[in-house]
GROMACS .gro file of C-alpha atoms in nm:
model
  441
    1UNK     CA    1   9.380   8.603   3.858
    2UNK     CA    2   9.698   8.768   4.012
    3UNK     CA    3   9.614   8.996   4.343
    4UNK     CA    4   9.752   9.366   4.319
    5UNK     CA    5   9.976   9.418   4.579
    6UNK     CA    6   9.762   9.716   4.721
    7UNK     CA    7   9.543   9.451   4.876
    8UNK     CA    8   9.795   9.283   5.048
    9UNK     CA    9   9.881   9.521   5.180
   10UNK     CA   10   9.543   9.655   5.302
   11UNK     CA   11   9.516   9.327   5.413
   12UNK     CA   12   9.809   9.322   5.685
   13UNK     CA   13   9.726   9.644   5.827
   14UNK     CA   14   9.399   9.534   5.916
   15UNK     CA   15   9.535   9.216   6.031
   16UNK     CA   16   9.770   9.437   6.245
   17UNK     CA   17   9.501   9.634   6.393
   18UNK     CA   18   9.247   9.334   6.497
   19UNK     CA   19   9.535   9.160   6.662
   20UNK     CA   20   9.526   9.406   6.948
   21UNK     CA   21   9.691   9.307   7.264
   22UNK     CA   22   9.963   9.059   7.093
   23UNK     CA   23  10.300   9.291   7.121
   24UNK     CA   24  10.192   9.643   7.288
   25UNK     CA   25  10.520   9.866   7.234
   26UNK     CA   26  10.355  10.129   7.486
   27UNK     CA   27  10.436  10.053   7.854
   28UNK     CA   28  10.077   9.978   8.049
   29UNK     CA   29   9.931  10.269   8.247
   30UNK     CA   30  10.074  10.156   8.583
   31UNK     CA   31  10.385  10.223   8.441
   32UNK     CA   32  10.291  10.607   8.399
   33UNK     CA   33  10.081  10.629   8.761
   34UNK     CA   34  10.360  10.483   8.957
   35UNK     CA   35  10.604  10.762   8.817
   36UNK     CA   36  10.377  11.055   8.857
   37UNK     CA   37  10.329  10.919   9.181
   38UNK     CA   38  10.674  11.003   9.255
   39UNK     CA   39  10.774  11.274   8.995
   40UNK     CA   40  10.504  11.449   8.891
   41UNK     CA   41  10.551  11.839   8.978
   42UNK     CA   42  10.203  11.911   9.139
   43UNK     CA   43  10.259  11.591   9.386
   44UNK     CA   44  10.588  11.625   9.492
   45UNK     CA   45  10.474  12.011   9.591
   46UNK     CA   46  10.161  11.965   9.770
   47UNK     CA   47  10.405  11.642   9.946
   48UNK     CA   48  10.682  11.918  10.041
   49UNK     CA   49  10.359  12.186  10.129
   50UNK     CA   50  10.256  11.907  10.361
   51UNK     CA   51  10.574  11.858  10.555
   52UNK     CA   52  10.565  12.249  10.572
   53UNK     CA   53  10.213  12.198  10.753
   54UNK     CA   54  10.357  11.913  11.006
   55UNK     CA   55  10.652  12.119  11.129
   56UNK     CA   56  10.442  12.439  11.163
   57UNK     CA   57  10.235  12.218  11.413
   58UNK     CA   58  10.548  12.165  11.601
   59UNK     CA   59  10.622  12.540  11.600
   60UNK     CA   60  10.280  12.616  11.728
   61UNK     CA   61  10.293  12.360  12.004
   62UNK     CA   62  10.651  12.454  12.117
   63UNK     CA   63  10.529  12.829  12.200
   64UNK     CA   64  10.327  12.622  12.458
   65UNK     CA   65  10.642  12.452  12.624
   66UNK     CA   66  10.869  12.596  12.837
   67UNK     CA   67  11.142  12.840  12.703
   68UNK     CA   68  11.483  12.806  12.810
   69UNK     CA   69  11.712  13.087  12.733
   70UNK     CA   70  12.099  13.182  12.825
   71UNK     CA   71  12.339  13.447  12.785
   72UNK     CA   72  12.655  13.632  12.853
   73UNK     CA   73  12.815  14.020  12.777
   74UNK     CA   74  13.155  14.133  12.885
   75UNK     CA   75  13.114  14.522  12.943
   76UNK     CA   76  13.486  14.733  12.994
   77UNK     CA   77  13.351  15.058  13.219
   78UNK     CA   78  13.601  15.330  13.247
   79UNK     CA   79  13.571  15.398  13.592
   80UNK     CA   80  13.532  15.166  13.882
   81UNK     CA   81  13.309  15.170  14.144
   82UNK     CA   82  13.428  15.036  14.505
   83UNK     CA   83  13.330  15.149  14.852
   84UNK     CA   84  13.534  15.049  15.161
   85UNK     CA   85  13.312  14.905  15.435
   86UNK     CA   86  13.432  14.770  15.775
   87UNK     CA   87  13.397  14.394  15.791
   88UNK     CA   88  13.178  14.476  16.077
   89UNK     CA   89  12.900  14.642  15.877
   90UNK     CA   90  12.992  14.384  15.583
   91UNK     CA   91  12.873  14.116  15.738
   92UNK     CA   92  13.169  13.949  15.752
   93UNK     CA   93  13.381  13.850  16.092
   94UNK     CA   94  13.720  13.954  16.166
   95UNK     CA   95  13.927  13.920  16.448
   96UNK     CA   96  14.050  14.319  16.350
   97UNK     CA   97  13.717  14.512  16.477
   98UNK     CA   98  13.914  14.776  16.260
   99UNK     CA   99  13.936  14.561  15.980
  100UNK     CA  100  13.797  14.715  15.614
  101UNK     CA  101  13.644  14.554  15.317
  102UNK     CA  102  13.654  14.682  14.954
  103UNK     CA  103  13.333  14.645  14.800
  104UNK     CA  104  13.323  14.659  14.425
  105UNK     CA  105  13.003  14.788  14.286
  106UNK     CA  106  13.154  14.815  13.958
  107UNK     CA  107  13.425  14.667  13.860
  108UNK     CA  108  13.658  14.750  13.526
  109UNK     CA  109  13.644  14.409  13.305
  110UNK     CA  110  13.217  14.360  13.412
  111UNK     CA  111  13.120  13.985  13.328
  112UNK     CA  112  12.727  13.891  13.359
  113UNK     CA  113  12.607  13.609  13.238
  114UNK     CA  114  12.209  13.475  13.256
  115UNK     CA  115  11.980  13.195  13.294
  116UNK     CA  116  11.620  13.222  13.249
  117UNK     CA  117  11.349  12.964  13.184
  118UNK     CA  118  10.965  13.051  13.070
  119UNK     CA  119  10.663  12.890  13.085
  120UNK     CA  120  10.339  12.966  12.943
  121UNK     CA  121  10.045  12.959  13.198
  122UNK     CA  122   9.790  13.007  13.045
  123UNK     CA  123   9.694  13.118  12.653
  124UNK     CA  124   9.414  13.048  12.499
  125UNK     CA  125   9.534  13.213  12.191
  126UNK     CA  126   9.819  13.006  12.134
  127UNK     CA  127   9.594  12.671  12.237
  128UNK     CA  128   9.380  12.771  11.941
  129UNK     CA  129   9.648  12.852  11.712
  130UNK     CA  130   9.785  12.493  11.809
  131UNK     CA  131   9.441  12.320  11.705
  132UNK     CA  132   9.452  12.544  11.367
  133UNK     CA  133   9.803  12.432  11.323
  134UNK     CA  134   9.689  12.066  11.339
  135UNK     CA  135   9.402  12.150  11.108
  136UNK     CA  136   9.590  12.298  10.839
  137UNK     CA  137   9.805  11.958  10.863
  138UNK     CA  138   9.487  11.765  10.798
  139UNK     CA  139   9.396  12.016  10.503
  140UNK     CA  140   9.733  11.967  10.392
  141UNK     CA  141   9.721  11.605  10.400
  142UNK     CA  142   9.365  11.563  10.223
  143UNK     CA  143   9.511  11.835   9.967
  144UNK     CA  144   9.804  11.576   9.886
  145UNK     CA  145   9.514  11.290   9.826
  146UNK     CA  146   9.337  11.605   9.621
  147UNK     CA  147   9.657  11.632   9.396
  148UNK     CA  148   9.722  11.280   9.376
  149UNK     CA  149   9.315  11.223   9.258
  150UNK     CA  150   9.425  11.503   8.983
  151UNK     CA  151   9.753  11.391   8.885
  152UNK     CA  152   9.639  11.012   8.813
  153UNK     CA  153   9.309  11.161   8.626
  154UNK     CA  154   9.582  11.381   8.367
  155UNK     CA  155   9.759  11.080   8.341
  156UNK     CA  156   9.480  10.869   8.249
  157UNK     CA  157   9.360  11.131   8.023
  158UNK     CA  158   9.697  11.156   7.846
  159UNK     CA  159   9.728  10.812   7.819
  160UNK     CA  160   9.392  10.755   7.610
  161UNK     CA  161   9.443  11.067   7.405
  162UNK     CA  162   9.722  10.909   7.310
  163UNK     CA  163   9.609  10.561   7.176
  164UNK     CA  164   9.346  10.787   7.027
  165UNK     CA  165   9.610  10.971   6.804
  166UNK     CA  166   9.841  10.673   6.785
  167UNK     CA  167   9.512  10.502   6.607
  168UNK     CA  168   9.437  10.759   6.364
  169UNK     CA  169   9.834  10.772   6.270
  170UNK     CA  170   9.791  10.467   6.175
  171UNK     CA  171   9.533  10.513   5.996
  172UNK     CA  172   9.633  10.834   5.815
  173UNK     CA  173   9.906  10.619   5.723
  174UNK     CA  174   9.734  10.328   5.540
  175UNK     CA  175   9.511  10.602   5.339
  176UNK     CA  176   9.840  10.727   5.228
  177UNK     CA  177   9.989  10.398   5.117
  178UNK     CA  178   9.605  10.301   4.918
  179UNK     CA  179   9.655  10.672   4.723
  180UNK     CA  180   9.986  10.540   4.622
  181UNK     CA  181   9.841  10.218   4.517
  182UNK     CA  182   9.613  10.397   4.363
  183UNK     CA  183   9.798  10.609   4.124
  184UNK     CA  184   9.998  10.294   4.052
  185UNK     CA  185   9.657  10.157   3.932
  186UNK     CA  186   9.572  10.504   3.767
  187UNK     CA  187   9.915  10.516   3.577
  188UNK     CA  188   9.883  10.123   3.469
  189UNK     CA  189   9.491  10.223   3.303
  190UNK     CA  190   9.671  10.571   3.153
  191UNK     CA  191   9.938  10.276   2.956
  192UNK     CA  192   9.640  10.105   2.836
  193UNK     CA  193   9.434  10.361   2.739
  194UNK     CA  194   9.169  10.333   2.990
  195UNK     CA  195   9.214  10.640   3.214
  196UNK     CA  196   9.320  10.998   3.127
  197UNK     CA  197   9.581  11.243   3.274
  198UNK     CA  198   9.314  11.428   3.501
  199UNK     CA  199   9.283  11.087   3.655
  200UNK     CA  200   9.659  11.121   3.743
  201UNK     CA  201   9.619  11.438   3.844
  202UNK     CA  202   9.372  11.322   4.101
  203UNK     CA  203   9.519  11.035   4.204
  204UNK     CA  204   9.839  11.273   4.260
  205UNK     CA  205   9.619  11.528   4.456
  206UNK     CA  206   9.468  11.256   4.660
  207UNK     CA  207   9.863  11.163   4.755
  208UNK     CA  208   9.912  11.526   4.844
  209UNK     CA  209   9.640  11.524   5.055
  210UNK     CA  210   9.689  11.193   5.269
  211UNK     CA  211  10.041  11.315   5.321
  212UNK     CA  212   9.897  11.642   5.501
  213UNK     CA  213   9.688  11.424   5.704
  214UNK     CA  214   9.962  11.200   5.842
  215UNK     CA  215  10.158  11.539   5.880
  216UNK     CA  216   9.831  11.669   6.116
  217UNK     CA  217   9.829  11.341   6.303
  218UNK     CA  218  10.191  11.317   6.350
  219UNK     CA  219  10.204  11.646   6.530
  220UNK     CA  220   9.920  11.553   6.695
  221UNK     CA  221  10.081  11.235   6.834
  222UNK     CA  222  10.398  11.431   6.916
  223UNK     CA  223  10.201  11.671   7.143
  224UNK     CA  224   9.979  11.373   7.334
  225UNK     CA  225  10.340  11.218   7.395
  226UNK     CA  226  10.445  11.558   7.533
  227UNK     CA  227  10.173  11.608   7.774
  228UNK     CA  228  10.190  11.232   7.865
  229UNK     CA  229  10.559  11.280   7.878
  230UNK     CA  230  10.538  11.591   8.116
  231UNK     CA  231  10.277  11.434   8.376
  232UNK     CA  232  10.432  11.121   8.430
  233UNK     CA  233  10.769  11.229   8.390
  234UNK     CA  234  10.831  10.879   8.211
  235UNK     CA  235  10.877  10.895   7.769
  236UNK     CA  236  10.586  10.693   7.623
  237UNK     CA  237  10.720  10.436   7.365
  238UNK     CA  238  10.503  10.434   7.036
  239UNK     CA  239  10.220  10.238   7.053
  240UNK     CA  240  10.165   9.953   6.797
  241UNK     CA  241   9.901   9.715   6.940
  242UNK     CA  242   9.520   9.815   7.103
  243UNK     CA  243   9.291   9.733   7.328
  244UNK     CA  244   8.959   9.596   7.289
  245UNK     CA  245   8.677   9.672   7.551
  246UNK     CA  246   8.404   9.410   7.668
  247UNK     CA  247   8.152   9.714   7.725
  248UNK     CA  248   8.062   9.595   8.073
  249UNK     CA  249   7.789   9.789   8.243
  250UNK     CA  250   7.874   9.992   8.527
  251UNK     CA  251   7.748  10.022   8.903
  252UNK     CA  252   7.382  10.196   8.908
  253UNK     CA  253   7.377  10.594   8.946
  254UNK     CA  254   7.325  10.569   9.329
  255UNK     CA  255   7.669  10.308   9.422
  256UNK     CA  256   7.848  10.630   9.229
  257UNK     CA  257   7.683  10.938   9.427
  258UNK     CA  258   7.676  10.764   9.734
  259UNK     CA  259   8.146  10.751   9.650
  260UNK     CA  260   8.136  11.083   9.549
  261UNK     CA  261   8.024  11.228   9.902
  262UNK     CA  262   8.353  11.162  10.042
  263UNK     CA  263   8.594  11.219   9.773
  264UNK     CA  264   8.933  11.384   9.816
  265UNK     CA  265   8.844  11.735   9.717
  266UNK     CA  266   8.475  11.732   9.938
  267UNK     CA  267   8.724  11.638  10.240
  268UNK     CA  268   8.960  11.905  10.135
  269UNK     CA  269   8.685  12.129  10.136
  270UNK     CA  270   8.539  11.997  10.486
  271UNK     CA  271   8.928  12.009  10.627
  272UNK     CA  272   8.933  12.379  10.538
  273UNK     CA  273   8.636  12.455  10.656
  274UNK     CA  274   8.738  12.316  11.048
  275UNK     CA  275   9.065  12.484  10.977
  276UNK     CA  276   8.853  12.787  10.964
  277UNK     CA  277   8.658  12.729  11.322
  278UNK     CA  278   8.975  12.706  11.439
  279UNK     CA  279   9.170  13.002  11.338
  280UNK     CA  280   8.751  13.199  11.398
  281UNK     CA  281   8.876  13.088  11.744
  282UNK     CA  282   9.256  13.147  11.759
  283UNK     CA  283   9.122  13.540  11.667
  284UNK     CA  284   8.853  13.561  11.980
  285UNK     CA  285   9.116  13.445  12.222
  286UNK     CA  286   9.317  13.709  12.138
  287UNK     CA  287   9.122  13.916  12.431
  288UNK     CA  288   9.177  13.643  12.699
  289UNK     CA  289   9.459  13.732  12.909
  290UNK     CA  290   9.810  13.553  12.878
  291UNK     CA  291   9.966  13.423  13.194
  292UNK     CA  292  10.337  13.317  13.224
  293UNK     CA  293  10.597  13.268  13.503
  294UNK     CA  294  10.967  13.337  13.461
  295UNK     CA  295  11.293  13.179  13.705
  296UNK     CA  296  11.616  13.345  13.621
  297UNK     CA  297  11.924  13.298  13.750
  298UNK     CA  298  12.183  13.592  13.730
  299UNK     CA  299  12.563  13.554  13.752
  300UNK     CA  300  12.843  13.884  13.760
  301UNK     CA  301  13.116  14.017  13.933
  302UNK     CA  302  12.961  14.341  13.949
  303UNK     CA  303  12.760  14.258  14.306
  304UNK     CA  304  12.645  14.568  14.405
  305UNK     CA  305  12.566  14.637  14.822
  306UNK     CA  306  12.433  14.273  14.815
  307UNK     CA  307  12.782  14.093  14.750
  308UNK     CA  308  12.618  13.834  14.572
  309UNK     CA  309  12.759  13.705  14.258
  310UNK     CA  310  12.471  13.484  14.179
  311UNK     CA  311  12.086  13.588  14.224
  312UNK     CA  312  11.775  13.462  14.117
  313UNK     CA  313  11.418  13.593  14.034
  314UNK     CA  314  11.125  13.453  14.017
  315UNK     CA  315  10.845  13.672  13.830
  316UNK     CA  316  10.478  13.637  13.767
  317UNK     CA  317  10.363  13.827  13.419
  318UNK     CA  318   9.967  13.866  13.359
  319UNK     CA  319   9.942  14.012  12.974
  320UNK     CA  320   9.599  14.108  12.884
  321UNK     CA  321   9.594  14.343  12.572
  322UNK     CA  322   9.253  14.449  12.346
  323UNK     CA  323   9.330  14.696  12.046
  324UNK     CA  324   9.091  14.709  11.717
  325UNK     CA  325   9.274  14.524  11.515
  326UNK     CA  326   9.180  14.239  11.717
  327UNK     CA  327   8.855  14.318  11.650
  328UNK     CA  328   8.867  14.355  11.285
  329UNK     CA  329   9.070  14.013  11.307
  330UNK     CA  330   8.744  13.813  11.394
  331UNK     CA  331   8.518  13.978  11.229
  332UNK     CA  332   8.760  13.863  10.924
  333UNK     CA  333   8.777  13.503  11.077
  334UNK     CA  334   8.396  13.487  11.066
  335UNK     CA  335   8.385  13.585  10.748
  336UNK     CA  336   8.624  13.280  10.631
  337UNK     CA  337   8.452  13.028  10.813
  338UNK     CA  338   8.105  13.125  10.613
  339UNK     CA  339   8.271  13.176  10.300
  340UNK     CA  340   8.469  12.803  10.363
  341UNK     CA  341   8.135  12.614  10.421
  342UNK     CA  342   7.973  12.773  10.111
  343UNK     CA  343   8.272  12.635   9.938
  344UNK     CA  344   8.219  12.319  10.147
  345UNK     CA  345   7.904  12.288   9.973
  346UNK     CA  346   8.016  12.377   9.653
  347UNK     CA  347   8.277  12.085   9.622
  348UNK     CA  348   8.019  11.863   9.762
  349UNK     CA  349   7.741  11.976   9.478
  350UNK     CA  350   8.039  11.957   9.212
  351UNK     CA  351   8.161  11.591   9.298
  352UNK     CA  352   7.815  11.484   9.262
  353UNK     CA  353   7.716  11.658   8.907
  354UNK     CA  354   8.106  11.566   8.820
  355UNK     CA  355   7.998  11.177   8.894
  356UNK     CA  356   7.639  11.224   8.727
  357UNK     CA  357   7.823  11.357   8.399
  358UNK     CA  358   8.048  11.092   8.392
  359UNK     CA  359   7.814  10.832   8.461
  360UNK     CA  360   7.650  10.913   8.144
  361UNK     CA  361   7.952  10.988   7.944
  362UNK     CA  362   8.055  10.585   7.976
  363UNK     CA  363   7.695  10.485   7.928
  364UNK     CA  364   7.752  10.703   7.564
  365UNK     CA  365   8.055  10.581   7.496
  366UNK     CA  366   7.967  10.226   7.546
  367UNK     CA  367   7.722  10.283   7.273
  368UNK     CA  368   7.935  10.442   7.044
  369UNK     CA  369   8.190  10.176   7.112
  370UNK     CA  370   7.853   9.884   7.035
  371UNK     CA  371   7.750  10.113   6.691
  372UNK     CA  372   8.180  10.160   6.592
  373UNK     CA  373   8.176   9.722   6.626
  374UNK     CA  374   7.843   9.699   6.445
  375UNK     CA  375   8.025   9.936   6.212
  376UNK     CA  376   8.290   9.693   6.171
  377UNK     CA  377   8.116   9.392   6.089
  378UNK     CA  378   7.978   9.558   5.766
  379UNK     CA  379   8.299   9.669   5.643
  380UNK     CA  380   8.474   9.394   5.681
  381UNK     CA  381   8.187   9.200   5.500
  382UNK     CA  382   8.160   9.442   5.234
  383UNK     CA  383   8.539   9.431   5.192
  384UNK     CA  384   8.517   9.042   5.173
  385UNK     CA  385   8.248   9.030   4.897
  386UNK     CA  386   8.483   9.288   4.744
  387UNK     CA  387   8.778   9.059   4.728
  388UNK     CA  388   8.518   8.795   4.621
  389UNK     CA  389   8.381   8.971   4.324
  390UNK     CA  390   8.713   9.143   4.210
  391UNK     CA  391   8.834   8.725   4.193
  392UNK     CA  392   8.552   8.644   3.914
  393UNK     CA  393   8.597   8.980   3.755
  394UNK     CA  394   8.255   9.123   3.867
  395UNK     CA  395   8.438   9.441   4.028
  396UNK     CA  396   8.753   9.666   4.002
  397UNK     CA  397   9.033   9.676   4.160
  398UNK     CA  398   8.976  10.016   4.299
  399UNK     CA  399   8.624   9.906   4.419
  400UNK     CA  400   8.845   9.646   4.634
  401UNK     CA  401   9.081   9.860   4.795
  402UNK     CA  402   8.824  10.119   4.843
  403UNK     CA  403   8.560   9.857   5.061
  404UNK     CA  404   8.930   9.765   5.290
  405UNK     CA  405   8.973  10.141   5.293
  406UNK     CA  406   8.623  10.166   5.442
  407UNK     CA  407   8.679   9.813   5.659
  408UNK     CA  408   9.016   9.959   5.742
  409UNK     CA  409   8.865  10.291   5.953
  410UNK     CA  410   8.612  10.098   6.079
  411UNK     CA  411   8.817   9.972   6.293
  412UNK     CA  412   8.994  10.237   6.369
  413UNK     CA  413   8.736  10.395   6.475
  414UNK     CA  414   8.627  10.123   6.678
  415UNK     CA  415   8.967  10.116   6.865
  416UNK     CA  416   8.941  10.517   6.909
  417UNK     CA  417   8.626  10.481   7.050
  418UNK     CA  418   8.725  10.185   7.304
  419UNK     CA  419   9.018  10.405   7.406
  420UNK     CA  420   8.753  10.691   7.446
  421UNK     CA  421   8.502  10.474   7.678
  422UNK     CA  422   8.819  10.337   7.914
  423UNK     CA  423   8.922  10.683   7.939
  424UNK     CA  424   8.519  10.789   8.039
  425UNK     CA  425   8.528  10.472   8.321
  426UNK     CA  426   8.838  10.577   8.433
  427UNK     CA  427   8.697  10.929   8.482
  428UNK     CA  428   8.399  10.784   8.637
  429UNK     CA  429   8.634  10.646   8.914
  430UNK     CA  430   8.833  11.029   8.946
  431UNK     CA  431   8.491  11.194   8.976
  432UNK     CA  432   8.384  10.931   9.297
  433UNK     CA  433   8.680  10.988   9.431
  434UNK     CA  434   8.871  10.578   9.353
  435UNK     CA  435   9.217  10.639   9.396
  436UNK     CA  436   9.414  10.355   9.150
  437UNK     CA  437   9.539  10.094   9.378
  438UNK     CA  438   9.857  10.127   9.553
  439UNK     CA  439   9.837  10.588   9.489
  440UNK     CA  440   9.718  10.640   9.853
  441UNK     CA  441   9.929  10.925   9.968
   0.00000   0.00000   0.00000
C-alpha cells in the first residue's frame, strides 16, 4: 500500500526535532554573555558610574594635599603716590648727606603678582570624607559585579525563552501542514463519496485555526528575539536544532545557601552599609576644628614705606565652626547607617529565599522534563503501531497522522521543557551569586 505524503512528512519533522544538536543555526550562549559583557546598557553605566567613584576618591584625597596657587592683576590708578625721603632716613648711603630719594607708594601702571601654597593640618572632616570616598568606590565596584550578575541572568533568561518559542513555532507549524494534509484527505473521501461538505468545512476551519496559531507564535518569537536582541546587543539567528538535558541532580540545599551569603548584591548591600559608617563619621567631624598653614610670597612695584618689591607671609589659620545644620547632618547620617544595615539584612534574607526558590524550581523542572520524555516514549510508540496498522489496513489514514501529531508535540514539549530546566539551573547559579566564567568585572 502507497504512503500518503502527509506522513512523510510528519515523519521528517520529527526526525528534525530528535536530531537536536546536529546543525544549531542559533549562536551558543557565550556568544550573547560575552557581548552584553561589553555592550549591554546597564553594564557599561554602572562601569562609567564606577570610574566616576575612583576619581571622586582622588578629589577627596587631593583636598588633603597641599594647594599651590598663583596670580597676577595689573591695576592703572589715576594718581600716584610718591614721597621724597633723604637717602639718610631711606636707608640707603650716599656720599650727598643732602641727597633725596623718591619713594613710590603708588605708582601709575601697579603690577602685583602672588604665590601662595596651603596645606591642610589637620581635618578630620575631610579624613572621613576620604575613607567615604574610598567606600563608595568599593560600593561602586561590587555594584558593577551586581549589574553584571543581572545582565548575564536577562540574558540567560532571553536565551531559553527563546528556544522555548522557537520550539512551539515549530510546532505550530507542523499542525498547520497535518490540517492541510488533512483537507487533502477530506477532499479525496468528498470525490468518493465517503465524507460530506461539513467535513470540508472543518477541515478548512481547522486550517484557519493552525494559521492563527503560527501567527501567535511568530510574534511571540519576534518579541523573545527583541528582548534577546536588546540585552546582548548581538541579533539571534533562528534557531533550528535543540538541546537535550541529562537531568543531573544538583548540589544539596546547604552547598547553595552557604554561595548565596556572599553574592554580589549581599556585598553591595554590606559595601553600602560601611559607606554609611563612614559618611555617619565624615558628619561628626564636622565640629572638630580645621587647622591649616599658608606661605605666600608677594611681588609689586607698589612697595609702600618698606621698599620691598617682594614679601612673604607665613600664616597660621585655626577654623572651628558648629551651626545646626551640622547637627541635623548626623542625626541624618545615623539614620542612613540603620536604615543601610536593615537593607543589609534584607539582601542577605532575599539571596537566600531567591536560592531556596530556585533550588526547587530545577528539582520541578527536572521532573517535568523526566514525565515530558516518559511522554515521548508513548507517542512515538503509539505513532509506530499507527503506521503499523494503517500498512495492513486495520486503521485510517487520519488515525496515522493524528498518533505523529500527538508523537510530534511530545517532543516538543519535551524540548520546551529541557530549555525550561537549563534556564531554572542557570538561575540557580544567578541566585548564589556564580558569575559565568570569564564575566568577572
Amino acid at each position: 500500500m502507497t504512503q500518503h505524503p502527509g506522513i512523510c512528512v510528519i515523519f521528517a519533522l520529527v526526525a528534525a526535532l530528535s536530531c537536536a544538536g546536529s546543525a544549531a543555526a542559533l549562536q551558543p550562549v557565550e556568544v550573547f554573555l560575552r557581548a552584553a559583557k561589553q555592550r549591554n546598557h546597564d553594564v557599561r553605566e554602572v562601569a562609567s558610574v564606577d570610574v566616576q567613584r575612583r576619581a571622586e576618591v582622588d578629589v577627596a584625597r587631593g583636598r588633603l594635599y597641599p594647594a599651590f596657587a598663583a596670580g597676577g592683576s595689573y591695576t592703572r590708578n589715576q594718581y600716584e603716590i610718591a614721597l621724597s625721603l633723604p637717602a639718610s632716613v631711606s636707608g640707603m648711603a650716599a656720599a650727598d648727606s643732602m641727597a633725596v630719594e623718591r619713594l613710590v607708594i603708588q605708582p601709575y601702571n601697579q603690577l602685583d603678582a602672588n604665590l601662595s601654597i596651603s596645606v591642610p593640618l589637620f581635618d578630620l572632616g575631610a579624613i572621613e570624607r576620604l575613607r567615604a570616598a574610598q567606600v563608595a568606590a568599593e560600593v561602586s565596584l561590587a555594584s558593577r559585579r551586581a549589574t553584571a550578575l543581572d545582565v548575564e541572568n536577562q540574558v540567560f533568561r532571553a536565551y531559553y525563552q527563546l528556544l522555548g518559542q522557537e520550539a512551539v513555532l515549530t510546532a505550530a507549524k507542523g499542525a498547520l501542514e497535518l490540517a492541510r494534509k488533512n483537507l487533502a484527505l477530506v477532499q479525496d473521501k468528498v470525490s468518493s463519496g465517503a465524507a460530506s461538505d461539513l467535513d470540508v468545512a472543518r477541515a478548512r476551519a481547522e486550517i484557519a485555526r493552525a494559521e492563527g496559531d503560527v501567527a501567535g507564535v511568530e510574534l511571540g518569537v519576534v518579541s523573545a528575539r527583541r528582548q534577546l536582541s536588546t540585552v546582548a546587543r548581538v541579533d539571534p539567528e533562528p534557531a533550528t536544532a535543540f538541546f537535550e538535558d541529562d537531568l543531573h541532580v544538583e548540589a544539596p540545599l546547604p552547598v547553595w545557601l552557604q554561595r548565596a551569603a556572599a553574592t554580589p548584591r549581599v556585598q553591595l548591600a554590606a559595601a553600602n552599609e560601611a559607606a554609611a559608617v563612614h559618611s555617619q563619621a565624615a558628619a561628626e567631624g564636622a565640629f572638630y576644628p580645621a587647622l591649616s598653614a599658608t606661605a605666600q610670597e608677594r611681588f609689586t612695584n607698589a612697595t609702600g614705606f618698606s621698599g620691598h618689591s617682594a614679601v612673604f607671609q607665613l600664616q597660621a589659620t585655626l577654623c572651628w565652626r558648629f551651626d545646626l545644620a551640622a547637627s541635623a547632618n548626623v542625626r541624618a547620617q545615623n539614620a542612613a547607617l540603620v536604615a543601610s544595615g536593615v537593607r543589609r539584612e534584607r539582601a542577605e534574607r532575599a539571596a537566600q529565599d531567591g536560592t531556596f526558590q530556585a533550588f526547587h524550581q530545577v528539582r520541578a523542572a527536572i521532573e517535568r522534563a523526566r514525565a515530558a520524555r516518559v511522554q515521548v516514549g508513548a507517542a512515538r510508540l503509539a505513532a509506530e503501531l499507527a503506521r503499523d496498522r494503517y500498512g495492513v489496513g486495520a486503521a485510517t489514514q487520519l488515525d496515522v497522522i493524528r498518533a505523529q501529531e500527538d508523537a510530534f508535540r511530545a517532543d516538543v514539549t519535551r524540548i520546551q521543557a529541557d530549555t525550561e530546566l537549563a534556564y531554572a539551573r542557570a538561575a540557580l547559579r544567578a541566585s548564589a551569586g556564580q558569575l559565568h566564567e570569564g564575566d568577572e568585572p
